[in-house]
XYZ file of C-alpha atoms in Angstrom:
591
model
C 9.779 45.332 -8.813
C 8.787 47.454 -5.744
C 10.942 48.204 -2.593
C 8.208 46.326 -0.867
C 8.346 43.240 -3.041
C 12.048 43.099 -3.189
C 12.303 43.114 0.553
C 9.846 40.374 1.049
C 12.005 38.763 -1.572
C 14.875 39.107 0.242
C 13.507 38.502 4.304
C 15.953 36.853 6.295
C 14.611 33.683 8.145
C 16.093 30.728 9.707
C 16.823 27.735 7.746
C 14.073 26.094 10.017
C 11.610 28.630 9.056
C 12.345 28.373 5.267
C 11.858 24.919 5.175
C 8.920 24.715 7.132
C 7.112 27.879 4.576
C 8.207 25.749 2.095
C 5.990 22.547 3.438
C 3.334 25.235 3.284
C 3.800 26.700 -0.033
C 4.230 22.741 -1.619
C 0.331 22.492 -0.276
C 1.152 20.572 2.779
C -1.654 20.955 5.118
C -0.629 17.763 7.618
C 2.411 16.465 8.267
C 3.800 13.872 10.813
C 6.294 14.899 13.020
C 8.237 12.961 16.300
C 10.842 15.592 17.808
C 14.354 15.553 19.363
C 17.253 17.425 20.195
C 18.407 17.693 16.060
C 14.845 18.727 14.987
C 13.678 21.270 18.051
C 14.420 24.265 15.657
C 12.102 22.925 13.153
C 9.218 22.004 15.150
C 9.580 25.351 16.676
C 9.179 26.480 13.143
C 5.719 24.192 13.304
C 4.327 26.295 15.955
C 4.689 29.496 13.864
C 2.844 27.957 10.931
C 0.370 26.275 12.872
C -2.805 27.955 10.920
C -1.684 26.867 7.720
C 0.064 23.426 8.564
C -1.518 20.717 10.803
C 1.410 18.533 12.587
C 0.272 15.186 14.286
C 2.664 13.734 16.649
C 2.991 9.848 16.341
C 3.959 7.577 19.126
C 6.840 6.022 17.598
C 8.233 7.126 13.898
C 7.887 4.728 11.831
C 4.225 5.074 12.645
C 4.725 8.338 11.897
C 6.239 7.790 7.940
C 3.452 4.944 7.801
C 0.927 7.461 8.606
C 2.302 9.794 5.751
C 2.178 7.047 3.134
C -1.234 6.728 3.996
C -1.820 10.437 3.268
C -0.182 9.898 -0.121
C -1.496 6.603 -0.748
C -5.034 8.075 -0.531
C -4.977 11.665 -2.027
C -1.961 10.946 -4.333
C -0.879 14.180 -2.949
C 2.819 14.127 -1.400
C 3.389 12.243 2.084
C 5.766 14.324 4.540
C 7.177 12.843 7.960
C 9.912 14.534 10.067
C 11.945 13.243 12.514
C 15.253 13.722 14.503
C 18.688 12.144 14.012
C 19.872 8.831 14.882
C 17.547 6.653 16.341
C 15.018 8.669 14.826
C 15.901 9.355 11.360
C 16.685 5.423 11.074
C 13.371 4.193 12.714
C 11.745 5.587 9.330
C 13.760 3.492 7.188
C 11.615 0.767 6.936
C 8.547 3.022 6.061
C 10.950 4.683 3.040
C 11.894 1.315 1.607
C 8.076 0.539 1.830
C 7.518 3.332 -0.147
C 10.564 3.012 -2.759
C 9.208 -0.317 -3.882
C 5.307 0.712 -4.292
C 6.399 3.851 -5.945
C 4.833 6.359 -2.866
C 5.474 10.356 -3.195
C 6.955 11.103 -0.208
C 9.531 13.898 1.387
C 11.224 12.632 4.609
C 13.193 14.843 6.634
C 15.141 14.174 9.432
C 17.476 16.287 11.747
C 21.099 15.884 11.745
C 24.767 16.946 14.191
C 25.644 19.908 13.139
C 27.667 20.317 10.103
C 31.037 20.322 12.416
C 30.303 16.944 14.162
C 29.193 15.013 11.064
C 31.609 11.852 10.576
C 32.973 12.577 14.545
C 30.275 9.854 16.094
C 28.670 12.449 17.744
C 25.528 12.056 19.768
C 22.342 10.354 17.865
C 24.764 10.284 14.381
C 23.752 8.210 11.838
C 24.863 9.058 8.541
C 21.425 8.830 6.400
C 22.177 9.900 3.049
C 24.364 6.565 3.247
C 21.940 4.911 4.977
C 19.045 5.752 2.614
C 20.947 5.288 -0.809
C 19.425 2.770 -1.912
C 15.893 2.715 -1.191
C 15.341 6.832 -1.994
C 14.175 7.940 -5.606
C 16.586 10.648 -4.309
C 18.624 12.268 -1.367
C 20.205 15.410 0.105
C 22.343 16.580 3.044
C 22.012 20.469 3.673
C 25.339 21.610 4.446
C 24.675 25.736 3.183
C 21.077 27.107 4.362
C 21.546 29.046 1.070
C 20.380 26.282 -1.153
C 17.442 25.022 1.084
C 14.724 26.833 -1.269
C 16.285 24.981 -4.007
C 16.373 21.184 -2.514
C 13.302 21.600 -1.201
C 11.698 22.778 -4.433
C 13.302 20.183 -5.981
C 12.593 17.461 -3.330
C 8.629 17.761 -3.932
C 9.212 17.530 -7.429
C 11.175 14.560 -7.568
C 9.063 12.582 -5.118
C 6.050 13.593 -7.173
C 6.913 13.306 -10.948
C 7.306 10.301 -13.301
C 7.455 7.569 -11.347
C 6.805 8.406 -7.881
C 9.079 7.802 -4.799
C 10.595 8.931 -1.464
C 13.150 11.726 -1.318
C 14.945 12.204 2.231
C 16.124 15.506 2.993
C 19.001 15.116 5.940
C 18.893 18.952 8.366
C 22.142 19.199 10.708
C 21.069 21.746 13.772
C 23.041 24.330 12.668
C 21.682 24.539 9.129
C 18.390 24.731 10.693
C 19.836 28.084 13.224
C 21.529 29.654 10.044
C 19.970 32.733 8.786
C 20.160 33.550 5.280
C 18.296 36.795 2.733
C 15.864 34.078 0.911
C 15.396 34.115 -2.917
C 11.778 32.135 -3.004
C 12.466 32.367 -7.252
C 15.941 30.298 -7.066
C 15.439 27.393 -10.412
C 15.726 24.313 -9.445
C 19.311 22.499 -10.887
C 18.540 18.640 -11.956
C 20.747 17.678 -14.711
C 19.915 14.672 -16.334
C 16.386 14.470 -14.353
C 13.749 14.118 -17.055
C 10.593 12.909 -15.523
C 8.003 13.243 -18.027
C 8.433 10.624 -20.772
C 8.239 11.718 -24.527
C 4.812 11.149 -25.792
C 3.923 8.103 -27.323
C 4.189 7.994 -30.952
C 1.348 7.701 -32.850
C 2.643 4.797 -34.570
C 2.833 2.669 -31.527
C -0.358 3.493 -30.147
C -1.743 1.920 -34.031
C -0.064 -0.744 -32.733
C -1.091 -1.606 -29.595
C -4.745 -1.184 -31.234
C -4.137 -3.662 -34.116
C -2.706 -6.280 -31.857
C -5.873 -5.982 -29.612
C -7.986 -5.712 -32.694
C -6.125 -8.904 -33.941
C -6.392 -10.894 -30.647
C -8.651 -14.002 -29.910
C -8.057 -14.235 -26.000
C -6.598 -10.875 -24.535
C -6.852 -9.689 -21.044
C -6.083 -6.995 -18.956
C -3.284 -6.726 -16.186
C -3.141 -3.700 -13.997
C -1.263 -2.298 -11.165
C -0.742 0.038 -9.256
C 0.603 2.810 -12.014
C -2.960 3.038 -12.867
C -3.484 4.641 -9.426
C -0.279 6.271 -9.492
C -1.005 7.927 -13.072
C -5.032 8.799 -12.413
C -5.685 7.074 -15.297
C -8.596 4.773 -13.702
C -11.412 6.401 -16.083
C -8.958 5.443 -18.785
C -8.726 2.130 -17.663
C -12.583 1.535 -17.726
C -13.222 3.580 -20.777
C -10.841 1.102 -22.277
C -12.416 -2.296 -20.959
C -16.176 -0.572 -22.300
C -15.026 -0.041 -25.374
C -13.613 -3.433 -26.065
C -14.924 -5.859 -23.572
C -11.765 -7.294 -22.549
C -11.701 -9.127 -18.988
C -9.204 -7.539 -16.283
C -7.191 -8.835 -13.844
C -5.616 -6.582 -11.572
C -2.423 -6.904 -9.092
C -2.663 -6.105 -5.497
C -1.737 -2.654 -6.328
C -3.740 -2.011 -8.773
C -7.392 -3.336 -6.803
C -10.044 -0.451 -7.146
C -8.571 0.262 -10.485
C -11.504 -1.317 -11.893
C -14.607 -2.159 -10.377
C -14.343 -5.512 -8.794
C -18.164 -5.716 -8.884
C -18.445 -5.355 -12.886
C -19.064 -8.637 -14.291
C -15.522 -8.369 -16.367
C -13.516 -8.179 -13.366
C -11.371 -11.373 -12.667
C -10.417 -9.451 -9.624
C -6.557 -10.112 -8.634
C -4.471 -12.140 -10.257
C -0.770 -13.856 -8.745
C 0.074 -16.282 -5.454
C -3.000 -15.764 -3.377
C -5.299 -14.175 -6.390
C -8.388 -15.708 -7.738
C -7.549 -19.150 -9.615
C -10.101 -17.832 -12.300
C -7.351 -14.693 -13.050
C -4.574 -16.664 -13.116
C -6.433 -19.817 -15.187
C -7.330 -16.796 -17.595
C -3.812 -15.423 -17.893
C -2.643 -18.497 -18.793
C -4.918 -19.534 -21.548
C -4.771 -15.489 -23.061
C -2.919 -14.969 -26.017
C -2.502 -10.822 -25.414
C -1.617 -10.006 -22.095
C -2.328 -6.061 -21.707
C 0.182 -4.785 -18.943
C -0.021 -1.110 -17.797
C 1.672 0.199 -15.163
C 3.025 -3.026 -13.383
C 6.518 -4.919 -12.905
C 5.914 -8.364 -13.139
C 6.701 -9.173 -10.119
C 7.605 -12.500 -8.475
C 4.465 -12.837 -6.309
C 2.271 -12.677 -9.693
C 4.351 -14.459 -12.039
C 5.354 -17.288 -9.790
C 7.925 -18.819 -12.640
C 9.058 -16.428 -15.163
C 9.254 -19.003 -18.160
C 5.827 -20.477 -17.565
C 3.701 -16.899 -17.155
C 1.363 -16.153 -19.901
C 3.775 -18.483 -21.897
C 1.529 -18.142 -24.977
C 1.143 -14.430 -25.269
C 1.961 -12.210 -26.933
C 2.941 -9.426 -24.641
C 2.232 -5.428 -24.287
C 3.883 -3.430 -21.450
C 3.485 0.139 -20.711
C 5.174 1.996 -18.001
C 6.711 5.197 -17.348
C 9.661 3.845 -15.656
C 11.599 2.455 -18.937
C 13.728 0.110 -16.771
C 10.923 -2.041 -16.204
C 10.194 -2.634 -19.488
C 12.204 -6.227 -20.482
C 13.093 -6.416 -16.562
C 11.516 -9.277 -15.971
C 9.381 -10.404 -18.878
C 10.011 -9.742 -22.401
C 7.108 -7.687 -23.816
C 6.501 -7.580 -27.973
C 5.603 -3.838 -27.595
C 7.298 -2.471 -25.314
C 6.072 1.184 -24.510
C 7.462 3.808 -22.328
C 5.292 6.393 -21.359
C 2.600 7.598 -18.848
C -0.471 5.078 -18.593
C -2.962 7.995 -19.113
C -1.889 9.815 -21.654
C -1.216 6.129 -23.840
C -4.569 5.123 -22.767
C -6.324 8.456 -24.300
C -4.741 7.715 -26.991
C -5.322 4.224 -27.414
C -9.218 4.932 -26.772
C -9.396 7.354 -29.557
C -8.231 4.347 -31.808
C -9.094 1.276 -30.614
C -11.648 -1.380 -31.762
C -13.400 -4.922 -29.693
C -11.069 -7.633 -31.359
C -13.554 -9.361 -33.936
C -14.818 -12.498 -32.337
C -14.216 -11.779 -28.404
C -17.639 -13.669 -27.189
C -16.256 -17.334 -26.677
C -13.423 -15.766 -24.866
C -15.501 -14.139 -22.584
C -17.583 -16.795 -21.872
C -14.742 -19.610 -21.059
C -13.871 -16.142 -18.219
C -16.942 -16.151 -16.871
C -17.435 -20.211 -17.222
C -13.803 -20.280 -14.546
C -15.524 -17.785 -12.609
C -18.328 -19.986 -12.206
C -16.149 -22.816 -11.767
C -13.809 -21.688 -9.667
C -15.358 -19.196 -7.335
C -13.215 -17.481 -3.787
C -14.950 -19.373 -1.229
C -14.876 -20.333 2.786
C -16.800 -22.950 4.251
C -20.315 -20.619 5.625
C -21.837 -23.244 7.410
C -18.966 -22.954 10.597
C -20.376 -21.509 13.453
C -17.585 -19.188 14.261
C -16.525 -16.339 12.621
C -14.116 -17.117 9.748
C -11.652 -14.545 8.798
C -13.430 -14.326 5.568
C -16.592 -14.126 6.939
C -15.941 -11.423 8.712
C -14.167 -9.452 5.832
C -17.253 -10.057 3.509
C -19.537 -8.559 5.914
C -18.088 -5.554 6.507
C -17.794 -5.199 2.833
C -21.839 -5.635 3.204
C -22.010 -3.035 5.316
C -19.891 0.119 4.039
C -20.385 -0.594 0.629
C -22.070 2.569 0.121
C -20.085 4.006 2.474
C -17.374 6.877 2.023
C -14.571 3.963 3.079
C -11.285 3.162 2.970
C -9.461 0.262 4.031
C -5.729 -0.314 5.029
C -4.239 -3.635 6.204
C -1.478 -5.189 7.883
C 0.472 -7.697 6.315
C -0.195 -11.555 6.345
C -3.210 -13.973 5.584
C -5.968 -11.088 6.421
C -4.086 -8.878 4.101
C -4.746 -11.662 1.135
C -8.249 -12.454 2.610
C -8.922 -8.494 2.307
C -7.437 -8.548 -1.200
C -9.914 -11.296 -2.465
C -13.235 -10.849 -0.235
C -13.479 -7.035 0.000
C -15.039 -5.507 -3.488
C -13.328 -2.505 -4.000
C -14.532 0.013 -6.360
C -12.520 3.027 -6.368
C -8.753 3.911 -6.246
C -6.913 5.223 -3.289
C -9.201 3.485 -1.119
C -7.514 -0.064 -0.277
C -3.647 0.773 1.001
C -1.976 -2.544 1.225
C 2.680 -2.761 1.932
C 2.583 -4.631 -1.338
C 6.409 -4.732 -2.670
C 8.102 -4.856 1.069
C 5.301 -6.431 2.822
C 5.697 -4.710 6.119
C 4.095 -5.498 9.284
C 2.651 -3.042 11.711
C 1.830 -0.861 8.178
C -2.026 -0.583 8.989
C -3.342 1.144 11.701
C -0.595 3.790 11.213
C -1.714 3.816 7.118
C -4.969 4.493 8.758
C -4.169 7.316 10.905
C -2.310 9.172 7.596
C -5.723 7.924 5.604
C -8.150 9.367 8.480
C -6.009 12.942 8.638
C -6.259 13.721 5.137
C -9.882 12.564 4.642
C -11.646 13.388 8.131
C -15.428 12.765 7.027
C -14.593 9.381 5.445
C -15.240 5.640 7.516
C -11.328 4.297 7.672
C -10.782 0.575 8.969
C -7.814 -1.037 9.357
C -8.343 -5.116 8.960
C -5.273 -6.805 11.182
C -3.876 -9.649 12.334
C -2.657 -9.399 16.043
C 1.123 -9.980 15.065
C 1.009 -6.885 12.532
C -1.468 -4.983 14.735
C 1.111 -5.148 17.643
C 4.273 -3.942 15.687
C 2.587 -1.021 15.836
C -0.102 -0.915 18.447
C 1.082 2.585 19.904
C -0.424 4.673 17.274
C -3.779 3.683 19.042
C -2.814 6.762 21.631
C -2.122 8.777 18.387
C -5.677 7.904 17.259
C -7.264 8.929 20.971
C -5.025 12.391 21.237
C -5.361 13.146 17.859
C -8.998 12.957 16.937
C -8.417 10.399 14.066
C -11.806 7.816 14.629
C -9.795 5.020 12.659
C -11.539 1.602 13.235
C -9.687 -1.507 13.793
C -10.851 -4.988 13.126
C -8.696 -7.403 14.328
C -8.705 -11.181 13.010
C -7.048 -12.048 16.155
C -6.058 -16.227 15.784
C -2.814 -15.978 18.327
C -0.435 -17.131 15.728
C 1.676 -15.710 12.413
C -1.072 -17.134 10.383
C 0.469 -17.045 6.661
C 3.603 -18.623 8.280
C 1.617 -20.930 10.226
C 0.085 -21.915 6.230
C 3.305 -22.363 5.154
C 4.437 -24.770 8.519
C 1.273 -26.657 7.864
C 1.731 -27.222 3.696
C 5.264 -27.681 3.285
C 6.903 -28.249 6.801
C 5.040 -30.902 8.105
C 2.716 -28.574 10.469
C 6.007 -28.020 12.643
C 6.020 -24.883 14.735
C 8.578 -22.720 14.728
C 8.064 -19.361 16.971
C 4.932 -18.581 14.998
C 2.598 -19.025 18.462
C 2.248 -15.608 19.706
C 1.090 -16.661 23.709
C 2.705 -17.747 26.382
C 5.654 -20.456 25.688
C 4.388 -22.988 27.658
C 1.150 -23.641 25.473
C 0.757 -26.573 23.101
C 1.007 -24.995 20.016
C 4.311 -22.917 21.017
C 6.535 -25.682 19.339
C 6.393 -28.870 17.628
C 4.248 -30.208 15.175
C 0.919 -29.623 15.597
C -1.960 -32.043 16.226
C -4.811 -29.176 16.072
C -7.801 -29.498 13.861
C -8.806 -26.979 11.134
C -10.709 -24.835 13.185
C -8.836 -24.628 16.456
C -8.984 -21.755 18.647
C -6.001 -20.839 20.835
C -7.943 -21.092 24.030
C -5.500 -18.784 26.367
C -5.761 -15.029 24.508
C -3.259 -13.030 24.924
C -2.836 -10.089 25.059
C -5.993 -8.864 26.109
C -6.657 -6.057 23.378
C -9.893 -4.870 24.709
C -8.302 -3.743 27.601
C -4.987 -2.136 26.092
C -7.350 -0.362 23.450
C -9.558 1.317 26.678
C -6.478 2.091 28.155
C -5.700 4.256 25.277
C -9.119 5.657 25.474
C -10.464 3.968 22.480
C -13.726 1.936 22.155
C -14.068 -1.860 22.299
C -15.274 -5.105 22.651
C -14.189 -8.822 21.969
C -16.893 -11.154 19.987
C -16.674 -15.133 19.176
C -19.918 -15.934 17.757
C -21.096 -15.709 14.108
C -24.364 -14.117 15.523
C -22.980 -11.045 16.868
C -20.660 -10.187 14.328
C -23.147 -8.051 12.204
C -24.267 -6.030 15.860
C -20.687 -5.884 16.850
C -19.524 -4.435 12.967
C -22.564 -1.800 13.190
C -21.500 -1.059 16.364
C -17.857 -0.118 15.265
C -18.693 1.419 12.575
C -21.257 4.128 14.128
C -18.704 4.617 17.693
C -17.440 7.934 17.391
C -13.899 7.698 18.195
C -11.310 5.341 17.783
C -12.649 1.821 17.999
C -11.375 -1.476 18.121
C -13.441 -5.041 17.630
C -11.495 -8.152 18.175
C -12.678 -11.013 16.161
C -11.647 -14.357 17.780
C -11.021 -16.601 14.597
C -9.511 -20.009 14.305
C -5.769 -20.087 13.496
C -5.346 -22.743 10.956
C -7.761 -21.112 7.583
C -5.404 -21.159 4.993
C -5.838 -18.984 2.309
C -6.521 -20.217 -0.475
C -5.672 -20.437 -3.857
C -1.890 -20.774 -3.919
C 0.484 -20.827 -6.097
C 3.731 -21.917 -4.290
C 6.697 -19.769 -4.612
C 8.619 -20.172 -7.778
C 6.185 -22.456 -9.130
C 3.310 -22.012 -11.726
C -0.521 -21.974 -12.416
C -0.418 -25.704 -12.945
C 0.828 -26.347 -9.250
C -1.760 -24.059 -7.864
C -3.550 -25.706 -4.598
C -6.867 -24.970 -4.640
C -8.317 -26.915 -1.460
């Protein structure tokens, strides 16, 4: 080695410095960043790397780690938020949890007291790493800037291998001062971590292909470890070579082309009664890369009863969680799905199958009633689907009734282009989702569709949008109320409200059991979004009428900043199919 090499080997640098370099040399070209007294050394750091690392400051931080899952969510790249102790570091917990349970690469790292004051209640303490525990993949507190090349080596690798996840990496102040003779070389040190799963044996792969080969009524179920794993060609190679019909979780939508006439688009509580009729009557039920989760199965006992069951995942504790699968297979989706392509064969006699799929398609279709003269929320979902079709688009949602109405009337085609809080269900995720979405992919159209109650947990990040030069569109299904809560008042509570009205108290619907009709507007709106939207210097404009919703859509789409329409929609759609919680297919309202 040279004298010059082993000195740049050996450069001292702050541990703020050597941390931010290291954000740099992982590939991070944006990160999202709110400062404070325990993080000022590190976005000083920022300002020395600005050429090679972009830092957008959010208006509140969980916008901020919202904004980063959307960066993840749609380049599949690691997500990377920073913020300052206390207050700070704990505002993102909601946004790590998020992305614990839909498996999102992300490195979170928040200032800390300084090593001396830790466990003294000192000013903005909260102790993270406790805090965090159990919703990180993995976590560290730097107490020795000596071993901060290591963690954070190891920090993007854990967040980004086998099944992905957040890591939080906890800086006290004087960590980030500390000076230290960096060794860039240093090996990571992760007993016991084994991320990549043995290959599938060849044996189980013949398997898998004879039990497809064998089967009379199979179908597809996919989730989001299909996006996770890049194995989306796989997926469709697999579905043209055998002609199975697919059904897809809300994870897993642009998987597979929900315009190919084998899609039975999602499946589970609010999916299409046609995917959950067909999961039900299938007799090989071909999971890859989901959980089973509670929101598709509805009752364990009674899911896919009479099937026999294949699961493959590359987290092996999901395999029997829930559901007992006959072949169980641990391993990544891609790599078992080039193998099982090299193999596999159409089962024998797969036509009448088919056809009784399509014939519940036909028979059983998503639907809204098109001759109301409003704008339902549907409506409006299906024709901006019309319109940016061909579009480079993404879109990311709040959570509620539009979330489920943007799940079943927006045809997705690609992955990494519909970013939905599936597992936590978090309100307030979308417009900051869109910010992170915008940043990493600046020439694309990005819309968030939102409901007023989730658009205004997190309404701030409209001045992010302005200052930042991220043109994210918002279409808001604004109907005044909790809407999925208001469903559940109306079908099971005897339409009694209970603090879902989001006006002014003294209004009719505040409280009480409602006497509304179907289509009922709340008359009084409030707030007044159009104005709050130009106040952050964003476009938009407010529109009732069915007529101008197509004028009003173009409009958004082709404003060149930041723009917000709000739709004025009745309040008591329900969405629809249903299967109530805990319950099964059989007790699915469809009407």
């Amino acid at each position: 080695m040279s004298t010059a090499n082993a000195a740049a080997d050996t450069q001292l640098m702050t541990g703020a410095d050597i941390l931010v370099k290291s954000l740099v040399d992982h590939g991070v070209d944006v990160l999202f960043a709110y400062p404070g007294g325990c993080s000022m050394p590190m976005h000083q750091a920022l300002t020395r790397y600005g050429d090679s690392l972009r830092t957008i400051l959010p208006r509140h931080e969980q916008g901020g780690a919202f904004a980063a899952q959307g960066y993840a969510r749609s380049t599949g790249k690691v997500g990377v938020v920073m913020a300052t102790s206390g207050p700070g570091a704990t505002n993102l917990v909601t946004a790590i949890a998020d992305a614990k349970l839909d498996s999102i690469p992300m490195v979170c790292i928040t200032g800390q007291v300084p090593t001396g004051a830790i466990g003294s209640d000192a000013f903005q303490e909260t102790p993270m790493v406790e805090v965090c525990r159990g919703i990180t993949k993995h976590h560290y507190l730097v107490t020795d800037v000596e071993d901060l090349p290591r963690i954070m080596k190891e920090a993007f690798h854990i967040a980004a291998t086998g099944r992905p996840g957040p890591v939080l990496v906890d800086m006290p102040k004087d960590v980030q001062l500390a000076t230290v003779a960096v060794d860039w070389e240093v090996p990571m040190n992760l007993p016991g971590y084994n991320p990549e799963p043995q290959p599938v044996a060849a044996e189980k792969v013949k398997q898998i292909a004879a039990a497809i080969r064998r089967a009379r009524r199979p179908i597809i179920y996919a989730g989001g470890g299909i996006i996770n794993g890049e194995a989306s060609e796989e997926l469709r190679e697999l579905v043209n070579k055998t002609g199975i019909p697919i059904t897809t979780t809300v994870m897993g939508l642009g998987a597979f082309p929900a315009t190919e006439e084998l899609s039975m688009d999602m499946l589970g509580m609010h999916g299409a009664a046609y995917a959950n009729y067909a999961v039900r009557d299938c007799d090989l039920l071909i999971a890859l890369g989901v959980r089973f989760d509670d929101r598709v199965t509805g009752k364990l006992e009674a899911f896919a009863k009479d099937a026999k069951i294949i699961h493959v995942d590359i987290d092996s504790t999901e395999l029997n969680k829930n559901k007992s699968a006959h072949i169980p297979v641990c391993g990544d989706v891609k790599d078992v799905l080039t193998e099982l392509n090299k193999v596999v064969e159409a089962p024998e006699d797969l036509a009448p199958w088919v056809q009784h799929c399509m014939e519940l398609k036909a028979k059983y279709p998503l639907r809204y009633d098109k001759q109301f003269d409003g704008i339902l929320q549907q409506h409006a979902i299906s024709e901006l689907c019309d319109l940016t079709r061909t579009m480079d688009t993404y879109i990311t949602v709040g959570v509620g009734q539009h979330q489920m109405w943007a799940a079943q009337f927006y045809k997705f085609t690609k992955p990494r282009t519909w970013l939905s809080s599936s597992g936590l269900g978090t309100m307030g995720f979308g417009l900051p989702a869109a910010m992170g979405v915008q940043a990493a992919n600046p020439g694309a159209l990005v819309v968030d569709i939102d409901g007023d109650g989730s658009f205004q947990m997190n309404i701030q990040e409209l001045a992010t949008c302005f200052c930042e030069e991220l043109p994210v569109k918002v279409l808001l299904l604004n109907n005044q109320h909790l809407g999925m809560v208001v469903q559940w008042e109306d079908r099971f509570m005897e339409r009694n409200r209970a603090h879902t009205y989001l006006g002014p108290i003294h209004h009719d619907e505040a409280s009480g059991k409602s006497a509304a009709d179907k289509f009922a507007y709340a008359e009084e709106r409030y707030p007044d979004f159009v104005a709050i939207a130009k106040g952050y210097g964003c476009g938009a404009s407010t529109i009732r009428r069915k007529a101008d919703l197509r004028d009003a859509l173009t409009e958004m789409i082709e404003h060149k900043g930041p723009y917000l329409l709000d739709v004025q929609v009745p309040y008591q759609e329900h969405v629809l199919p249903m299967i109530p919680g805990g319950l099964t297919v059989d007790d699915m309202i469809l009407e």
